[in-house]
Amino acid sequence: MALLPILEYPDPRLRTKALPVTVFDAALKRRIDDLFETMYAAPGIGLAATQVDWHQRLLVIDVSKDENEREVFINPEILSREGQAAGEEGCLSVPGIYDEVPRAERVRVRFQNADGTVQERDVDGMLAVCLQHEMDHLDGKLFVDYLSELKRQRIRKKLDKARRERAGRPDAASSRAPSL
Ligand code: NI
């Protein structure tokens, strides 16, 4: 397993539209393990392959407290959406920034698992929000895109400053809510 560097906004590689996964082999399973390891270490509750500069439609989520509910979604497609959920979101690619994003409360999703088996599931709550957030990553979209340009400018300045400070203090990371 390997810890992978996570791309940070405004890195243009985060804008890449990921391609479908077509090969379900041992290498894919290793990639999934690497994504989980990187996500848990960050720490975060969701990570899309795009964030580690792999441009395939693959994402992992674990919204449990004990890091024991691993969810893998490959080539996910949302079939239907219901209700509205607006909560504060963070993102490992936009560290330390949190804001409200409009999401569906429940979604029906079709996806493949690590063996390539097609499944359909209804998900809600934090898992549904996280899934929508990670699926945006696969299309090159970030949660800050839902905010005003003025807010995005402030965020870019804040992240620049944080990166400069981090260069001097390697262990200065902190967060107040789960990052996706
Ligand atoms: Ni994210």
Tab-separated table of C-alpha atoms and ligand atoms in Angstrom:
chain	number	residue	atom	x	y	z
A	1	MET	CA	0.000	0.000	0.000
A	2	ALA	CA	1.087	3.550	-0.532
A	3	LEU	CA	0.226	6.997	0.724
A	4	LEU	CA	-0.439	9.211	-2.261
A	5	PRO	CA	-0.075	12.994	-2.524
A	6	ILE	CA	-3.462	14.738	-2.712
A	7	LEU	CA	-3.830	17.498	-5.309
A	8	GLU	CA	-4.905	20.854	-3.922
A	9	TYR	CA	-7.144	23.551	-5.381
A	10	PRO	CA	-6.532	25.361	-7.722
A	11	ASP	CA	-4.370	22.620	-9.311
A	12	PRO	CA	-5.686	22.320	-12.894
A	13	ARG	CA	-5.397	18.509	-12.786
A	14	LEU	CA	-8.422	18.538	-10.451
A	15	ARG	CA	-10.422	19.721	-13.489
A	16	THR	CA	-9.802	16.495	-15.434
A	17	LYS	CA	-12.867	14.480	-16.381
A	18	ALA	CA	-12.165	10.888	-15.357
A	19	LEU	CA	-12.584	7.972	-17.757
A	20	PRO	CA	-14.565	4.802	-16.978
A	21	VAL	CA	-12.778	1.920	-15.282
A	22	THR	CA	-12.754	-1.013	-17.721
A	23	VAL	CA	-10.283	-3.464	-16.154
A	24	PHE	CA	-11.177	-5.064	-12.816
A	25	ASP	CA	-7.947	-6.751	-11.764
A	26	ALA	CA	-5.508	-7.015	-8.858
A	27	ALA	CA	-3.930	-3.662	-9.812
A	28	LEU	CA	-7.332	-1.990	-9.396
A	29	LYS	CA	-7.715	-3.581	-5.936
A	30	ARG	CA	-4.283	-2.243	-4.966
A	31	ARG	CA	-5.345	1.203	-6.139
A	32	ILE	CA	-8.459	0.957	-3.995
A	33	ASP	CA	-6.324	0.015	-0.960
A	34	ASP	CA	-4.038	2.984	-1.662
A	35	LEU	CA	-7.038	5.314	-1.853
A	36	PHE	CA	-8.342	4.075	1.511
A	37	GLU	CA	-4.922	4.357	3.145
A	38	THR	CA	-4.471	7.899	1.806
A	39	MET	CA	-8.002	8.895	2.858
A	40	TYR	CA	-7.677	7.529	6.418
A	41	ALA	CA	-4.248	9.129	6.871
A	42	ALA	CA	-5.396	12.568	5.661
A	43	PRO	CA	-7.814	12.153	7.603
A	44	GLY	CA	-10.947	12.230	5.460
A	45	ILE	CA	-14.209	10.350	4.902
A	46	GLY	CA	-14.140	10.255	1.112
A	47	LEU	CA	-11.586	10.375	-1.682
A	48	ALA	CA	-11.989	10.340	-5.443
A	49	ALA	CA	-9.229	8.977	-7.704
A	50	THR	CA	-9.051	12.409	-9.389
A	51	GLN	CA	-7.662	13.856	-6.143
A	52	VAL	CA	-4.570	11.637	-6.380
A	53	ASP	CA	-4.129	12.375	-10.089
A	54	TRP	CA	-5.653	9.103	-11.335
A	55	HIS	CA	-8.286	9.971	-13.856
A	56	GLN	CA	-10.542	6.942	-13.598
A	57	ARG	CA	-14.100	6.805	-12.297
A	58	LEU	CA	-13.334	5.363	-8.900
A	59	LEU	CA	-14.037	6.689	-5.415
A	60	VAL	CA	-13.912	5.458	-1.839
A	61	ILE	CA	-15.911	6.507	1.218
A	62	ASP	CA	-16.024	5.584	4.893
A	63	VAL	CA	-18.363	7.718	6.994
A	64	SER	CA	-18.056	5.476	10.097
A	65	LYS	CA	-16.297	6.623	13.272
A	66	ASP	CA	-14.240	3.436	13.506
A	67	GLU	CA	-12.952	3.276	9.920
A	68	ASN	CA	-14.716	-0.040	9.347
A	69	GLU	CA	-17.360	0.728	6.701
A	70	ARG	CA	-15.409	0.808	3.472
A	71	GLU	CA	-17.520	1.767	0.471
A	72	VAL	CA	-16.132	1.567	-3.063
A	73	PHE	CA	-18.008	3.039	-6.020
A	74	ILE	CA	-16.682	2.415	-9.522
A	75	ASN	CA	-18.257	4.046	-12.590
A	76	PRO	CA	-21.073	5.466	-10.418
A	77	GLU	CA	-24.175	6.970	-11.990
A	78	ILE	CA	-26.968	8.674	-10.098
A	79	LEU	CA	-30.327	7.294	-11.269
A	80	SER	CA	-32.578	9.499	-9.147
A	81	ARG	CA	-32.397	12.194	-6.495
A	82	GLU	CA	-34.844	13.128	-3.767
A	83	GLY	CA	-35.076	15.845	-1.143
A	84	GLN	CA	-32.611	18.516	-0.194
A	85	ALA	CA	-29.669	18.356	2.167
A	86	ALA	CA	-27.562	21.404	2.795
A	87	GLY	CA	-24.708	20.832	5.164
A	88	GLU	CA	-21.241	22.178	5.636
A	89	GLU	CA	-18.723	20.351	3.439
A	90	GLY	CA	-14.972	20.251	3.440
A	91	CYS	CA	-12.589	18.670	0.956
A	92	LEU	CA	-9.105	17.189	1.243
A	93	SER	CA	-8.211	19.152	-1.913
A	94	VAL	CA	-9.360	22.427	-0.307
A	95	PRO	CA	-7.911	21.957	3.190
A	96	GLY	CA	-9.328	23.927	6.097
A	97	ILE	CA	-12.238	25.412	4.104
A	98	TYR	CA	-15.866	24.560	4.902
A	99	ASP	CA	-19.075	25.868	3.364
A	100	GLU	CA	-22.659	24.910	2.628
A	101	VAL	CA	-23.411	23.106	-0.611
A	102	PRO	CA	-26.874	22.140	-1.889
A	103	ARG	CA	-27.183	18.363	-2.314
A	104	ALA	CA	-29.951	15.790	-2.702
A	105	GLU	CA	-30.906	14.076	0.548
A	106	ARG	CA	-31.310	10.624	-1.001
A	107	VAL	CA	-29.954	9.207	-4.225
A	108	ARG	CA	-30.273	5.945	-6.094
A	109	VAL	CA	-26.906	5.008	-7.515
A	110	ARG	CA	-25.793	2.376	-10.007
A	111	PHE	CA	-22.123	1.437	-9.826
A	112	GLN	CA	-19.669	-1.409	-10.084
A	113	ASN	CA	-17.799	-2.965	-7.185
A	114	ALA	CA	-14.119	-3.968	-7.203
A	115	ASP	CA	-14.994	-7.209	-9.038
A	116	GLY	CA	-16.912	-5.337	-11.729
A	117	THR	CA	-20.339	-6.493	-10.528
A	118	VAL	CA	-23.053	-3.930	-11.259
A	119	GLN	CA	-25.101	-2.930	-8.218
A	120	GLU	CA	-27.859	-0.458	-7.420
A	121	ARG	CA	-28.346	1.110	-4.010
A	122	ASP	CA	-30.381	3.792	-2.304
A	123	VAL	CA	-28.207	5.904	-0.049
A	124	ASP	CA	-29.013	8.829	2.223
A	125	GLY	CA	-27.551	11.015	4.949
A	126	MET	CA	-23.817	11.634	5.095
A	127	LEU	CA	-23.101	8.804	2.653
A	128	ALA	CA	-25.364	10.386	0.007
A	129	VAL	CA	-23.773	13.825	0.452
A	130	CYS	CA	-20.288	12.358	0.332
A	131	LEU	CA	-21.098	10.314	-2.783
A	132	GLN	CA	-22.369	13.410	-4.630
A	133	HIS	CA	-19.264	15.356	-3.576
A	134	GLU	CA	-16.879	12.600	-4.754
A	135	MET	CA	-18.778	12.112	-8.021
A	136	ASP	CA	-18.308	15.819	-8.732
A	137	HIS	CA	-14.535	15.256	-8.434
A	138	LEU	CA	-14.717	12.626	-11.196
A	139	ASP	CA	-16.212	15.305	-13.456
A	140	GLY	CA	-13.555	17.856	-12.529
A	141	LYS	CA	-15.846	19.763	-10.212
A	142	LEU	CA	-15.076	21.004	-6.687
A	143	PHE	CA	-17.421	22.086	-3.894
A	144	VAL	CA	-16.017	25.627	-4.119
A	145	ASP	CA	-17.570	25.838	-7.613
A	146	TYR	CA	-20.949	26.151	-5.864
A	147	LEU	CA	-19.752	29.295	-4.056
A	148	SER	CA	-19.432	32.878	-5.329
A	149	GLU	CA	-16.310	34.013	-7.213
A	150	LEU	CA	-15.593	36.396	-4.340
A	151	LYS	CA	-15.546	33.481	-1.873
A	152	ARG	CA	-13.344	31.439	-4.231
A	153	GLN	CA	-10.837	34.319	-4.442
A	154	ARG	CA	-10.702	34.475	-0.639
A	155	ILE	CA	-10.248	30.699	-0.473
A	156	ARG	CA	-7.372	30.747	-3.001
A	157	LYS	CA	-5.631	33.476	-0.951
A	158	LYS	CA	-6.155	31.578	2.296
A	159	LEU	CA	-4.802	28.329	0.798
A	160	ASP	CA	-1.760	30.142	-0.635
A	161	LYS	CA	-1.037	31.591	2.786
A	162	ALA	CA	-1.535	28.204	4.481
A	163	ARG	CA	0.845	26.554	1.987
A	164	ARG	CA	3.496	29.193	2.682
A	165	GLU	CA	3.084	28.681	6.437
A	166	ARG	CA	3.111	24.900	6.093
A	167	ALA	CA	6.431	25.103	4.285
A	168	GLY	CA	7.879	26.303	7.591
A	169	ARG	CA	5.784	24.069	9.905
A	170	PRO	CA	5.228	20.606	8.424
A	171	ASP	CA	2.768	19.375	11.111
A	172	ALA	CA	0.414	22.329	11.182
A	173	ALA	CA	-2.627	20.655	9.572
A	174	SER	CA	-5.922	20.972	11.423
A	175	SER	CA	-9.579	20.569	10.563
A	176	ARG	CA	-12.898	21.103	12.323
A	177	ALA	CA	-15.164	18.809	10.300
A	178	PRO	CA	-14.738	15.669	8.218
A	179	SER	CA	-13.229	16.306	4.801
A	180	LEU	CA	-14.442	14.548	1.693
B	1	NI	NI	-13.390	16.520	-2.002
